[in-house]
Structure formats: structure tokens, C-alpha cells
Coordinates of C-alpha atoms in Angstrom, one line a residue:
M1 CA -4.4 -5.9 -41.0
S2 CA -0.7 -5.2 -41.8
E3 CA -1.5 -1.7 -43.1
F4 CA -3.1 -0.7 -39.8
I5 CA -0.1 -2.0 -37.8
E6 CA 2.3 -0.2 -40.1
K7 CA 0.4 3.0 -39.8
R8 CA 0.5 2.9 -36.0
R9 CA 4.2 1.9 -36.1
E10 CA 5.0 5.0 -38.1
L11 CA 3.0 7.2 -35.7
S12 CA 5.2 5.8 -32.8
I13 CA 8.5 6.7 -34.5
Q14 CA 8.5 10.2 -33.0
E15 CA 8.1 8.7 -29.5
Y16 CA 11.2 6.5 -29.9
E17 CA 13.2 9.5 -31.2
F18 CA 12.3 11.5 -28.1
M19 CA 13.1 8.5 -25.8
K20 CA 16.5 8.4 -27.4
H21 CA 17.0 12.2 -27.5
L22 CA 16.1 12.6 -23.9
K23 CA 18.2 9.5 -22.9
L24 CA 15.3 8.1 -20.9
F25 CA 15.8 4.6 -22.4
T26 CA 18.8 2.8 -23.9
D27 CA 18.8 1.7 -27.5
D28 CA 18.2 -1.9 -26.4
E29 CA 15.2 -0.9 -24.2
I30 CA 13.7 1.1 -27.1
H31 CA 14.2 -1.9 -29.4
G32 CA 12.4 -4.0 -26.7
I33 CA 9.5 -1.6 -26.6
K34 CA 9.1 -1.7 -30.4
T35 CA 9.2 -5.5 -30.4
K36 CA 6.6 -5.8 -27.6
R37 CA 4.3 -3.3 -29.2
F38 CA 4.6 -5.1 -32.5
Q39 CA 3.6 -8.4 -30.8
H40 CA 0.6 -6.7 -29.1
E41 CA -0.5 -5.0 -32.3
H42 CA -0.6 -8.3 -34.1
K43 CA -2.8 -9.9 -31.4
V44 CA -5.4 -7.1 -31.3
E45 CA -5.5 -6.9 -35.1
R46 CA -6.0 -10.6 -35.8
R47 CA -9.4 -11.8 -37.1
A48 CA -10.5 -13.6 -33.9
K49 CA -10.2 -10.8 -31.4
E50 CA -10.1 -11.6 -27.7
L51 CA -10.5 -9.3 -24.7
P52 CA -7.4 -10.5 -22.9
D53 CA -5.2 -9.3 -25.8
F54 CA -6.5 -5.7 -25.4
I55 CA -6.1 -5.8 -21.6
N56 CA -2.6 -7.1 -21.9
Y57 CA -1.7 -4.4 -24.3
I58 CA -3.2 -1.7 -22.1
V59 CA -1.3 -3.1 -19.0
Y60 CA 1.9 -3.0 -21.0
E61 CA 1.4 0.6 -22.0
N62 CA 0.6 1.5 -18.4
N63 CA 3.8 -0.1 -17.3
V64 CA 5.7 1.9 -19.9
L65 CA 4.0 5.1 -18.5
E66 CA 5.1 4.1 -14.9
L67 CA 8.6 3.4 -16.1
L68 CA 8.8 6.8 -17.9
A69 CA 7.7 8.5 -14.7
E70 CA 10.4 6.7 -12.7
R71 CA 13.1 7.6 -15.3
R72 CA 12.1 11.2 -15.4
K73 CA 12.3 11.5 -11.6
K74 CA 15.6 9.7 -11.4
L75 CA 17.2 11.6 -14.3
R76 CA 15.4 14.9 -13.6
V77 CA 14.2 15.2 -17.2
Y78 CA 10.8 16.8 -17.5
S79 CA 10.7 18.1 -21.1
G80 CA 8.9 16.4 -24.0
R81 CA 5.9 15.2 -22.1
H82 CA 3.5 16.2 -24.9
N83 CA 5.4 14.0 -27.4
L84 CA 5.9 11.0 -25.1
E85 CA 3.2 10.7 -22.4
S86 CA 0.4 12.2 -24.5
G87 CA 1.1 9.6 -27.3
I88 CA 0.9 6.7 -24.8
F89 CA -2.3 8.1 -23.3
N90 CA -3.9 8.4 -26.7
R91 CA -2.8 4.8 -27.5
I92 CA -4.4 3.5 -24.2
R93 CA -7.6 5.5 -24.8
T94 CA -7.8 4.1 -28.3
L95 CA -7.3 0.6 -27.1
Y96 CA -10.0 1.0 -24.4
K97 CA -12.5 2.4 -26.9
R98 CA -11.8 -0.4 -29.4
A99 CA -12.2 -3.0 -26.7
M100 CA -15.4 -1.4 -25.4
D101 CA -16.9 -1.2 -28.9
R102 CA -15.9 -4.8 -29.5
F103 CA -16.9 -6.2 -26.1
P104 CA -19.5 -3.9 -24.7
A105 CA -21.1 -6.6 -22.5
E106 CA -17.9 -6.7 -20.3
Y107 CA -18.9 -4.4 -17.5
R108 CA -15.5 -4.6 -15.8
L109 CA -13.9 -3.1 -18.9
W110 CA -16.0 0.1 -18.5
T111 CA -15.1 0.4 -14.8
H112 CA -11.4 -0.3 -15.5
Y113 CA -11.5 2.6 -18.0
L114 CA -13.2 4.9 -15.5
R115 CA -10.4 4.0 -12.9
H116 CA -7.8 4.8 -15.6
C117 CA -9.5 8.2 -16.2
E118 CA -9.6 8.9 -12.4
K119 CA -6.0 7.9 -11.9
H120 CA -4.8 10.2 -14.7
K121 CA -7.3 13.0 -14.0
L122 CA -9.2 12.6 -17.3
E123 CA -12.5 13.5 -15.7
T124 CA -14.2 14.8 -18.8
E125 CA -13.2 11.8 -20.8
G126 CA -14.7 9.5 -18.1
S127 CA -17.9 11.6 -18.0
R128 CA -18.4 11.2 -21.7
T129 CA -18.2 7.4 -21.3
L130 CA -21.0 7.1 -18.7
D131 CA -24.0 7.4 -21.0
K132 CA -22.6 4.8 -23.4
M133 CA -21.9 2.5 -20.5
L134 CA -25.4 2.8 -19.2
N135 CA -26.9 2.0 -22.7
Y136 CA -25.3 -1.5 -22.3
H137 CA -25.4 -1.9 -18.5
G138 CA -28.5 0.0 -17.3
D139 CA -29.8 -3.3 -16.0
K140 CA -27.2 -3.2 -13.3
P141 CA -28.0 -0.8 -10.3
K142 CA -24.3 -0.6 -9.6
A143 CA -23.7 1.0 -13.0
W144 CA -26.1 3.9 -12.1
I145 CA -24.4 4.3 -8.7
T146 CA -21.0 4.4 -10.5
A147 CA -22.2 7.0 -12.9
A148 CA -23.8 9.2 -10.2
N149 CA -20.7 9.0 -7.9
W150 CA -18.4 9.9 -10.9
E151 CA -20.4 13.0 -11.7
Y152 CA -20.6 14.1 -8.1
K153 CA -17.0 13.3 -7.0
Q154 CA -15.0 13.8 -10.2
M155 CA -17.1 16.4 -12.0
N156 CA -18.5 18.2 -9.0
S157 CA -22.0 18.1 -10.6
M158 CA -24.8 17.4 -8.3
E159 CA -27.3 18.0 -11.1
R160 CA -25.8 15.3 -13.3
A161 CA -25.6 13.0 -10.2
R162 CA -29.3 13.5 -9.4
H163 CA -30.1 12.9 -13.1
F164 CA -28.4 9.5 -13.0
M165 CA -29.9 8.6 -9.7
F166 CA -33.4 9.4 -10.8
R167 CA -33.0 7.4 -14.0
G168 CA -31.6 4.5 -12.1
L169 CA -34.5 4.5 -9.7
Q170 CA -36.9 4.5 -12.7
R171 CA -35.2 1.3 -13.9
H172 CA -34.8 -0.2 -10.5
P173 CA -37.5 1.2 -8.2
E174 CA -37.0 -1.4 -5.5
C175 CA -33.2 -1.3 -5.2
R176 CA -32.2 -0.4 -1.7
G177 CA -28.6 0.4 -2.8
L178 CA -29.7 3.1 -5.2
Y179 CA -31.8 4.8 -2.5
V180 CA -29.0 4.6 0.1
N181 CA -26.4 6.0 -2.4
F182 CA -28.8 8.8 -3.4
L183 CA -29.3 9.8 0.3
Q184 CA -25.5 9.6 0.9
L185 CA -24.8 11.9 -2.0
Q186 CA -27.5 14.4 -0.7
L187 CA -26.0 14.3 2.8
Q188 CA -22.5 15.0 1.3
E189 CA -24.0 17.9 -0.7
V190 CA -25.4 19.4 2.5
E191 CA -22.0 19.3 4.1
K192 CA -20.4 20.8 1.1
I193 CA -22.8 23.7 1.0
L194 CA -22.3 24.4 4.7
E195 CA -18.6 24.3 4.4
S196 CA -18.4 26.5 1.3
S197 CA -21.0 29.1 2.2
E198 CA -20.1 32.3 4.0
E199 CA -23.7 32.7 5.2
D200 CA -25.2 31.4 8.4
V201 CA -27.5 28.4 8.3
E202 CA -30.4 30.6 9.3
E203 CA -29.8 32.9 6.4
L204 CA -29.5 30.0 4.0
M205 CA -32.7 28.5 5.2
E206 CA -34.6 31.7 4.8
K207 CA -34.0 31.9 1.1
D208 CA -36.6 30.0 -1.0
D209 CA -34.1 29.1 -3.7
S210 CA -31.3 28.2 -1.4
P211 CA -29.1 25.3 -2.5
L212 CA -29.2 24.0 1.1
K213 CA -33.0 24.1 1.1
R214 CA -33.2 22.2 -2.2
A215 CA -30.7 19.6 -1.0
L216 CA -32.7 19.0 2.3
E217 CA -35.9 18.8 0.3
C218 CA -34.5 16.3 -2.0
L219 CA -33.2 14.3 0.9
K220 CA -36.7 14.2 2.4
V221 CA -38.4 13.3 -1.0
V222 CA -36.0 10.4 -1.7
Y223 CA -36.5 9.0 1.9
E224 CA -40.3 9.4 1.8
H225 CA -40.4 7.8 -1.6
Y226 CA -38.7 4.7 -0.2
A227 CA -41.3 4.8 2.7
G228 CA -43.8 3.3 0.3
K229 CA -41.7 0.3 -0.4
D230 CA -41.2 -2.9 1.5
R231 CA -38.4 -1.4 3.5
D232 CA -35.8 -3.6 5.2
L233 CA -33.8 -2.8 8.3
E234 CA -30.5 -2.7 6.5
F235 CA -31.7 0.4 4.7
F236 CA -32.1 2.3 8.0
V237 CA -28.8 1.0 9.3
E238 CA -26.9 2.2 6.2
V239 CA -28.6 5.6 6.3
L240 CA -27.9 6.1 9.9
D241 CA -24.2 5.1 9.4
S242 CA -24.0 7.8 6.7
L243 CA -25.1 10.6 9.1
K244 CA -22.5 12.9 10.6
P245 CA -22.9 15.3 13.5
C246 CA -24.8 18.2 11.8
A247 CA -27.6 20.3 13.3
V248 CA -29.2 20.8 9.8
T249 CA -29.7 17.1 9.2
R250 CA -30.4 16.1 12.8
E251 CA -34.2 16.4 12.3
F252 CA -33.9 14.0 9.3
G253 CA -31.8 11.6 11.3
L254 CA -34.3 11.6 14.1
T255 CA -37.1 10.8 11.7
V256 CA -35.1 7.8 10.3
L257 CA -34.3 6.7 13.8
E258 CA -37.9 6.8 15.1
D259 CA -39.1 5.0 12.0
M260 CA -36.6 2.3 12.5
K261 CA -37.5 1.9 16.1
R262 CA -41.2 1.7 15.3
L263 CA -41.0 -0.7 12.4
F264 CA -38.4 -3.1 13.7
A265 CA -38.8 -3.4 17.4
E266 CA -38.8 -7.2 17.0
K267 CA -35.4 -7.3 15.2
E268 CA -32.2 -7.9 17.0
L269 CA -30.2 -5.8 14.5
M270 CA -32.3 -2.8 15.3
W271 CA -31.4 -3.0 19.0
N272 CA -27.8 -3.5 18.1
T273 CA -27.9 -0.4 15.9
L274 CA -29.3 1.6 18.8
A275 CA -26.6 0.3 21.2
M276 CA -23.9 1.2 18.7
L277 CA -25.3 4.7 18.4
E278 CA -25.1 5.0 22.2
L279 CA -21.6 3.7 22.3
N280 CA -20.4 6.1 19.6
G281 CA -22.1 9.0 21.3
S282 CA -24.4 9.7 18.4
H283 CA -25.6 13.3 18.1
L284 CA -29.1 11.8 17.4
L285 CA -29.4 10.5 20.9
K286 CA -28.0 13.4 22.8
E287 CA -26.4 16.8 22.2
T288 CA -23.1 16.8 23.9
S289 CA -19.8 18.6 23.4
E290 CA -18.6 15.5 21.5
E291 CA -20.3 17.1 18.5
K292 CA -17.5 19.6 18.5
G293 CA -14.9 16.9 18.6
V294 CA -14.3 16.9 22.4
K295 CA -13.7 13.4 23.8
S296 CA -12.7 12.3 27.3
E297 CA -12.8 9.3 29.5
S298 CA -16.0 10.6 31.2
F299 CA -17.8 10.7 27.8
F300 CA -16.6 7.2 27.0
K301 CA -17.9 5.9 30.3
E302 CA -21.3 7.6 29.8
N303 CA -21.5 6.2 26.3
L304 CA -20.6 2.7 27.3
E305 CA -23.1 2.7 30.1
G306 CA -25.8 3.9 27.8
C307 CA -24.9 1.2 25.3
V308 CA -25.2 -1.5 28.1
R309 CA -28.6 -0.1 29.1
V310 CA -29.8 -0.5 25.5
Y311 CA -28.6 -4.1 25.4
E312 CA -30.2 -4.9 28.8
N313 CA -33.5 -3.6 27.5
A314 CA -33.0 -5.5 24.3
V315 CA -32.4 -8.9 25.9
K316 CA -35.6 -8.3 28.0
S317 CA -37.6 -7.5 24.9
L318 CA -36.0 -10.1 22.7
P319 CA -34.4 -12.9 24.8
T320 CA -32.8 -14.7 22.0
K321 CA -29.3 -16.2 21.4
T322 CA -28.8 -13.8 18.5
M323 CA -29.5 -10.8 20.7
W324 CA -27.1 -12.0 23.4
S325 CA -24.5 -12.6 20.8
Y326 CA -24.8 -9.0 19.5
Y327 CA -24.4 -7.9 23.1
I328 CA -21.3 -10.0 23.8
D329 CA -19.6 -9.2 20.5
S330 CA -19.9 -5.5 21.2
M331 CA -18.4 -5.9 24.6
L332 CA -15.6 -8.0 23.2
K333 CA -14.9 -5.2 20.7
V334 CA -14.9 -2.7 23.6
N335 CA -12.2 -4.8 25.3
E336 CA -9.9 -4.7 22.2
D337 CA -8.8 -1.2 23.2
M338 CA -7.5 -1.2 26.8
S339 CA -6.0 2.3 26.7
S340 CA -8.5 3.6 29.3
Q341 CA -11.2 2.5 31.7
Q342 CA -9.8 -1.0 31.8
K343 CA -11.8 -2.2 34.9
L344 CA -15.0 -0.9 33.4
R345 CA -14.3 -2.6 30.1
R346 CA -13.6 -5.9 31.8
K347 CA -16.6 -5.6 34.0
V348 CA -19.2 -5.0 31.3
L349 CA -17.8 -8.0 29.3
G350 CA -17.9 -10.2 32.4
V351 CA -21.5 -9.2 33.2
A352 CA -22.6 -9.8 29.6
F353 CA -21.2 -13.3 29.5
K354 CA -22.4 -14.2 33.0
N355 CA -25.9 -13.0 32.4
A356 CA -26.1 -14.8 29.0
F357 CA -24.9 -18.0 30.7
E358 CA -27.3 -17.8 33.6
T359 CA -30.3 -17.2 31.2
G360 CA -29.2 -20.0 28.9
Y361 CA -28.9 -18.0 25.7
L362 CA -25.2 -18.6 24.8
E363 CA -24.4 -19.8 21.3
E364 CA -21.7 -22.5 20.9
D365 CA -19.0 -20.0 19.8
K366 CA -19.9 -17.7 22.7
Y367 CA -19.5 -20.6 25.2
V368 CA -16.1 -21.2 23.7
Q369 CA -15.1 -17.5 24.0
Y370 CA -16.4 -17.4 27.6
L371 CA -14.5 -20.6 28.6
K372 CA -11.3 -19.3 27.1
L373 CA -11.6 -16.2 29.2
L374 CA -12.4 -18.2 32.4
I375 CA -9.7 -20.9 31.9
H376 CA -6.8 -18.6 31.0
T377 CA -7.2 -16.2 33.9
D378 CA -4.5 -16.4 36.6
K379 CA -6.7 -17.9 39.2
P380 CA -9.7 -19.7 37.5
Q381 CA -12.7 -20.5 39.8
D382 CA -12.8 -24.2 39.4
S383 CA -16.3 -24.8 40.5
F384 CA -17.7 -22.1 38.2
V385 CA -15.6 -23.2 35.2
T386 CA -16.8 -26.8 35.7
D387 CA -20.4 -25.6 35.9
V388 CA -20.0 -23.6 32.6
L389 CA -18.3 -26.6 30.9
D390 CA -21.1 -28.9 32.0
K391 CA -23.9 -26.7 30.8
A392 CA -22.1 -25.9 27.6
L393 CA -21.7 -29.6 26.8
D394 CA -25.3 -30.3 27.7
A395 CA -26.3 -27.7 25.2
Y396 CA -23.8 -28.7 22.5
P397 CA -22.8 -32.3 23.3
S398 CA -21.0 -32.9 20.0
S399 CA -18.9 -29.7 20.0
V400 CA -15.3 -30.5 19.3
K401 CA -14.2 -27.1 20.5
L402 CA -16.0 -27.5 23.9
W403 CA -14.6 -30.9 24.5
E404 CA -11.2 -29.6 23.6
L405 CA -11.5 -26.9 26.2
R406 CA -12.6 -29.5 28.8
L407 CA -9.5 -31.5 28.1
I408 CA -7.2 -28.4 28.2
Y409 CA -8.8 -27.5 31.5
L410 CA -8.1 -30.9 32.9
G411 CA -4.5 -30.6 31.9
R412 CA -4.2 -27.2 33.6
K413 CA -5.8 -28.6 36.8
Q414 CA -3.2 -31.4 36.8
E415 CA -5.9 -34.1 36.9
S416 CA -4.9 -37.7 36.9
S417 CA -4.2 -39.4 33.6
N418 CA -7.0 -41.9 34.2
E419 CA -9.5 -39.2 34.6
F420 CA -8.1 -37.4 31.5
D421 CA -8.2 -40.5 29.4
G422 CA -11.8 -41.2 30.5
V423 CA -12.9 -37.8 29.3
F424 CA -10.9 -38.2 26.1
K425 CA -12.7 -41.4 25.3
Q426 CA -16.0 -39.8 26.1
S427 CA -15.3 -36.9 23.8
L428 CA -14.4 -39.2 20.9
A429 CA -17.7 -41.0 21.4
K430 CA -19.7 -37.8 21.4
C431 CA -18.0 -36.0 18.5
S432 CA -17.9 -36.7 14.8
G433 CA -16.0 -35.0 12.0
D434 CA -12.6 -33.5 12.5
V435 CA -11.5 -34.6 16.0
L436 CA -7.8 -33.7 15.5
P437 CA -8.0 -31.0 18.2
L438 CA -9.0 -33.6 20.8
W439 CA -5.9 -35.7 19.9
V440 CA -3.7 -32.6 20.0
A441 CA -5.1 -31.9 23.5
R442 CA -4.2 -35.4 24.6
F443 CA -0.7 -35.0 23.2
Q444 CA -0.2 -31.7 25.0
Y445 CA -1.4 -33.3 28.3
Y446 CA 1.2 -36.1 28.2
H447 CA 3.9 -33.9 26.6
T448 CA 3.7 -31.7 29.7
H449 CA 3.7 -34.7 32.1
P450 CA 7.3 -36.2 31.8
N451 CA 6.4 -39.0 34.2
H452 CA 4.0 -40.3 31.6
S453 CA 6.4 -40.8 28.7
D454 CA 5.0 -44.3 28.1
R455 CA 1.5 -42.9 27.6
L456 CA 2.9 -40.2 25.3
E457 CA 4.4 -42.9 23.1
Q458 CA 1.1 -44.8 23.2
T459 CA -0.7 -41.6 22.1
F460 CA 1.5 -41.5 19.1
K461 CA 0.9 -45.1 18.3
D462 CA -2.8 -44.7 18.6
A463 CA -2.9 -41.5 16.6
I464 CA -0.9 -42.7 13.6
N465 CA -3.5 -45.5 13.1
Q466 CA -6.4 -43.0 13.0
P467 CA -7.9 -41.6 9.8
P468 CA -5.6 -39.4 7.6
T469 CA -6.4 -36.0 9.1
I470 CA -5.1 -37.3 12.5
S471 CA -2.5 -39.7 11.3
K472 CA -0.7 -37.2 9.0
H473 CA -0.4 -34.7 11.8
F474 CA 1.3 -37.1 14.2
Q475 CA 3.5 -39.2 11.9
P476 CA 6.3 -36.5 11.6
L477 CA 6.0 -35.6 15.3
Y478 CA 6.5 -39.3 16.2
L479 CA 9.8 -39.3 14.3
D480 CA 10.9 -36.3 16.3
F481 CA 10.0 -37.9 19.5
L482 CA 11.8 -41.2 18.7
T483 CA 15.0 -39.3 17.6
I484 CA 15.1 -37.4 20.8
T485 CA 14.2 -40.2 23.2
E486 CA 15.9 -43.1 21.4
D487 CA 18.2 -42.5 18.4
I488 CA 18.1 -42.0 14.6
N489 CA 18.1 -45.8 14.0
T490 CA 14.9 -46.2 15.9
A491 CA 13.4 -43.3 14.0
R492 CA 14.5 -44.9 10.7
K493 CA 12.9 -48.2 11.6
Q494 CA 9.6 -46.5 12.5
Y495 CA 9.7 -44.4 9.4
R496 CA 9.9 -47.5 7.2
Q497 CA 7.0 -49.0 9.2
M498 CA 4.8 -46.0 8.9
Q499 CA 5.5 -45.6 5.2
R500 CA 4.3 -49.2 4.8
D501 CA 1.3 -49.3 7.1
C502 CA 0.0 -45.7 7.4
C503 CA -1.7 -43.4 5.0
P504 CA 0.7 -41.5 2.6
C505 CA 2.1 -38.4 4.2
L506 CA 4.5 -36.0 2.5
E507 CA 5.5 -34.3 5.8
L508 CA 6.7 -37.7 7.0
H509 CA 9.3 -37.9 4.3
R510 CA 10.3 -34.3 4.7
K511 CA 10.7 -34.7 8.5
M512 CA 12.8 -37.9 8.0
S513 CA 14.9 -36.0 5.4
Q514 CA 15.4 -33.1 7.9
L515 CA 16.4 -35.5 10.7
E516 CA 18.9 -37.2 8.4
S517 CA 20.4 -33.8 7.4
I518 CA 21.1 -32.7 11.0
Q519 CA 23.1 -35.8 12.0
A520 CA 26.7 -35.2 12.9
Q521 CA 27.7 -37.5 9.9
P522 CA 24.7 -37.7 7.6
N523 CA 24.1 -41.0 5.9
T524 CA 23.7 -40.0 2.3
D525 CA 22.0 -43.2 1.3
Q526 CA 19.4 -42.9 4.0
W527 CA 18.9 -39.3 3.2
R528 CA 18.4 -40.0 -0.5
L529 CA 15.9 -42.7 0.4
C530 CA 13.6 -40.1 1.9
H531 CA 13.5 -38.1 -1.3
E532 CA 13.1 -41.3 -3.4
N533 CA 10.1 -42.3 -1.3
A534 CA 8.6 -38.8 -1.5
T535 CA 8.8 -38.9 -5.3
Q536 CA 7.4 -42.4 -5.4
Y537 CA 4.2 -41.4 -3.5
F538 CA 3.8 -37.7 -4.6
G539 CA 5.8 -37.5 -7.8
T540 CA 2.8 -37.1 -10.2
T541 CA 1.0 -34.3 -8.4
D542 CA 3.7 -32.2 -6.6
P543 CA 6.7 -30.7 -8.5
S544 CA 8.3 -29.6 -5.2
V545 CA 9.3 -33.2 -4.2
W546 CA 11.4 -33.4 -7.4
I547 CA 12.9 -30.0 -6.7
D548 CA 13.8 -31.0 -3.2
Y549 CA 15.4 -34.2 -4.5
I550 CA 17.4 -32.4 -7.1
R551 CA 18.5 -29.8 -4.5
F552 CA 19.7 -32.6 -2.2
E553 CA 21.8 -34.1 -5.0
K554 CA 23.2 -30.7 -5.8
E555 CA 24.1 -29.7 -2.3
A556 CA 24.7 -32.9 -0.3
G557 CA 24.5 -35.9 -2.7
S558 CA 25.9 -36.4 -6.2
P559 CA 25.3 -33.5 -8.7
K560 CA 25.7 -35.9 -11.6
N561 CA 22.3 -37.4 -10.7
M562 CA 20.5 -34.2 -11.3
P563 CA 19.9 -34.7 -15.1
L564 CA 18.6 -38.2 -14.5
I565 CA 16.1 -37.0 -11.8
F566 CA 15.1 -34.1 -14.1
E567 CA 14.1 -36.6 -16.8
R568 CA 12.3 -38.9 -14.4
A569 CA 10.3 -35.9 -13.1
K570 CA 9.2 -34.8 -16.6
S571 CA 8.0 -38.3 -17.4
R572 CA 6.1 -38.7 -14.1
L573 CA 4.5 -35.3 -13.4
D574 CA 1.1 -34.5 -14.7
D575 CA 1.3 -32.6 -18.0
D576 CA 0.0 -29.3 -16.6
L577 CA 2.7 -29.3 -14.0
V578 CA 5.7 -29.9 -16.2
A579 CA 6.2 -26.2 -17.2
E580 CA 6.1 -25.1 -13.6
F581 CA 8.7 -27.8 -12.7
I582 CA 11.1 -26.9 -15.5
T583 CA 11.0 -23.2 -14.4
E584 CA 11.9 -24.1 -10.8
Y585 CA 14.6 -26.5 -12.0
E586 CA 16.2 -23.8 -14.1
L587 CA 16.1 -21.3 -11.2
L588 CA 17.8 -24.0 -9.0
R589 CA 20.5 -24.7 -11.6
N590 CA 21.1 -21.0 -12.4
P591 CA 20.0 -18.7 -9.5
L592 CA 19.1 -15.1 -10.4
V593 CA 21.3 -13.8 -7.6

């Protein structure tokens, strides 16, 4: 082992000499690079080799490369690249090859190497790796896709890309991803031919051996070959998404579109795809000036109206909650951009929601979205909002989100506290699981009604005796409330009681500590007690409570207590947390600033 390390060390001597000669690194930095490389070499040469050792070495060398680039730019030194960068590139390539030979089953290793080749423009090197990668990973369709895309995009070789795609389809004849990727490559090839050719499309199509003709023929063959399979709708959606406005491929696109409409008329996703094509002004549905890149408000209006018509036909043909959800989601997306046609955008969304509500096909989350829109308008229509809430809760009686909205709406309407509490109790009886939002809604109601301060305090008292998810949320808030409405002594008394009677809550101790810290004359003993309690309950699983305690002693307490707390923390913390704690402690003692 040592002779290999020594040999590679000798080969690196020239690199170090050039680093020093060009003044890109200081002597100390060069010594550090030597030491690091020596450590990495020992790890990759030991008998029991491990992949992370190779990866870490490669990462280190890449970091050296990046640092070299920064230094060259900063110092404006551009000579000696062959002696420095090429040596590092060779080392990285050698490490990758050794790792791939040793751990060929690690697919990520091969893809990492290809990314390295792409980043540093080593296209030929990457291409030579593909066949070897496929010998080990030909069982993975994504490996064939990676190989084909590399040859087409990096090597500009459609022939090699087709070669890998056909081989991949032989191994995986049912894989949708391979067919879609093949078709996408062919479509890109058609675009490339049209852009690079000086001849008209008609002239290209007249030639029997025209590259354009061959690409279109291959496109048809691959598509028709998939026609014999058990096709799924996602295949058609992905292919249509790949099509760009192009007269030459329009016929192919129309074939795909008609096949999709014929085969999947009973699928909601098919109708949604048609609607999206309308909204985007697809060249497959109509030939407009948008194909030439011309866009205007009139085209948007026309496209949106066409999209809505498709959805209206869809919900008649397929009156399902899923179909209505697609419709509403699309209209919500349309309303994300209000730069133009604001009234039209709002109108189509309102119509979609209202019609879905009236037909009874709203999903729970859509009821929630609809109610939020209705409630948070400037002048909500009370009778209609109430009607929607009633029907929503009839359909989903145990929905926490819907009951929460009912409570929020009652608060906005300034309903009486008795009515509010009645609905609150009803919601708790109907719902299960996490009902914290209902308690928060009750808190907000009384928080915004100053004349009910007694009921606000009762809300706190009720909440802190609930299960942990609710209790933990309200414990620190109650301390805030008592400090503001009473005084710090009342808050301290309640803090001790909650600590004794309620479920453990770290935020309770932190809140009390914070309240102690903002007093005009902080009581150090009371303040320290908060940290002591936090470490008592959470000192085995959370290093931060010890760091907070030590920071308190350093900044506001007694710094001489820091070493004692440090030793207590080490003995109390779980073993796997001690190292993290020690690091934080050292940073606290000796900041890096």
C-alpha cells in the first residue's frame, strides 16, 4: 500500500512547485493540501475499501479546483494550467474509475461522474463511460434515458441516442418513460433540423433521404409501436406537453390528441389536459397568431373562455368531485396573476365555485377554499355564507378546518359569546384528532372582545388542561397574558403551578425566562430557576437547554458557574448528543467573530 501512496506523492511534487512558483497558495496552504491528500490516500488504499472514502477524496479535489479558479481570477494568474488543473483532473478521473471498478453496483456513482464530465466539458470521456455503466445498470430504464440524453445533448449524436433508446426498449418494452423520452428526443431533432437548414420545409420533405423525413418517420414508428401496449393517459399528457408550435409536427400532435380523446373520454385528467391546451392557446386546437409569439389580452380572454367551455362540458360528461376539483384548481391558478382581465378572472372562479357548490360536488379542501374567499371579502353575504357552511358541515361533519371557519365567521359577525361557545362545544363533539385550530379560534374570539377578559382567562385555564398538543401551545401564552394583565409575580405563581400540573413544555420555561429577562430589575435567582427547570425536564435529549443556561450565566448570571453546568450537561445528555453540545459550548466560549 505504501509504495502506491509514495508513487502518487512523488507525482504531485510538480503541482506543489507550480503552486508555490505562481504564488497561488501560501506555504502553509500547500502543506495543508499535502497533509489532506496523504490522509485521503491512506483511506482509499486500506484493505477494507469504502465508497465514502473515494467520494470524500473526490469532493476535496473538486474543492481544490474551485479554490484554484478563485485564486487565478483574484490574482490574474492564468499560466501553468496544464501542470496544475490537468493533474487534478487526472487524479479525480482516476479516483472515479477506481471507485466505479470497485463499487459498480452504485448507480449514483456513475451519474455523479457524468455530471463531473458535463461540468468540465469532458464529453468524450463521459461518452466512453456509458456502455460500461449500462453493462451493470441496464436493468434500470433511467440508465438508458441518461445514456441517450448524453449522446444527444452532449455529443450531438442522434444516431447514438437512437441506438441507446432502441436497446433500452428491447430490455424494457413496457416502460412509458423510455417511449416518452424517445419521442421528446425526436421532436427536439425535428426542431434542430428546421433551425439549421437553409432549405424550406417543402424542399426538405420532397427528398427521400431527408433528415427531417427520417426524424418524422421515426417519431411515427415509436408512437405506433406504443399503440400496441396497454397505454396509460399519462403517456399522452407527457407527449402533448413536449409539443411546441410547429407546422411539421402538428399532424402528429393532432393524432396524439384524437387518440387521447377517443381512449380516455371517461378520465378526468383527459378533460383537464384539453382544458389546459385551450388555456395555453395550443396550436393543436386552433391556428392563431400566437404561434408567432403574438400575445394580447383578447387572446387571453378567448383562451380562458375556451378553457371554461371544456370544463363545462367535462362536468356534464363526468360529474365527479375530482372533475370539479380540476376545474376549480385551474381557475384558482388563473387568479394568481391579476395583471390583466381582473374581473373576468374573478368571475370564472366565482362561477366554478358556485356551480360546484350547487351541484354538490365540492371536496372538503375546496369547501375550505370557497369559504375563505366568501368570508374574507369586504361585504360577505351572510345568508349565503351560512348556507355554504351548513352544507359543508353536512357533507364533512368531522372536518376541523370547516368548524374552524365557522368559528372564525361567528367572530367576524360579532355573534354573542353564548352562541360562540355553543358552536365551539359542538365542534369539539364532532371532531377528533388535532383540534388545536378550534381552541385557537376560541382564543382569537375572546382576545378581540376586551369586554370578555374573564372568558379569555377561562379559555386559557381550559386549554392548559387539554392534551399536550393544545396545552403546550397555550401555556406560554397564558404567562404573557398574566404578566400583562396582572404582574410578574402572578405569572411566576402560575408558572410553578403549570410546571407541576401540566404536561412538560419547553416553551413554557423559555417564555418565563424571557419574561424574567425584560423586567426593569431582573431577579437573577428566578431567571436561573427557569433554566434549571428546563434542564431538569429536557436535559437528556436537547443540548440547546444547556447552551441557553450557560449563555445566561455568561451574560447575566455568574460566569464561574459555566464549567459546572458544562460538566452536568455532559453527564446528563444522551451519548450521541455530547459532541454536538461540546461544539456549541466552545463556540459560545470563543466566538469566531
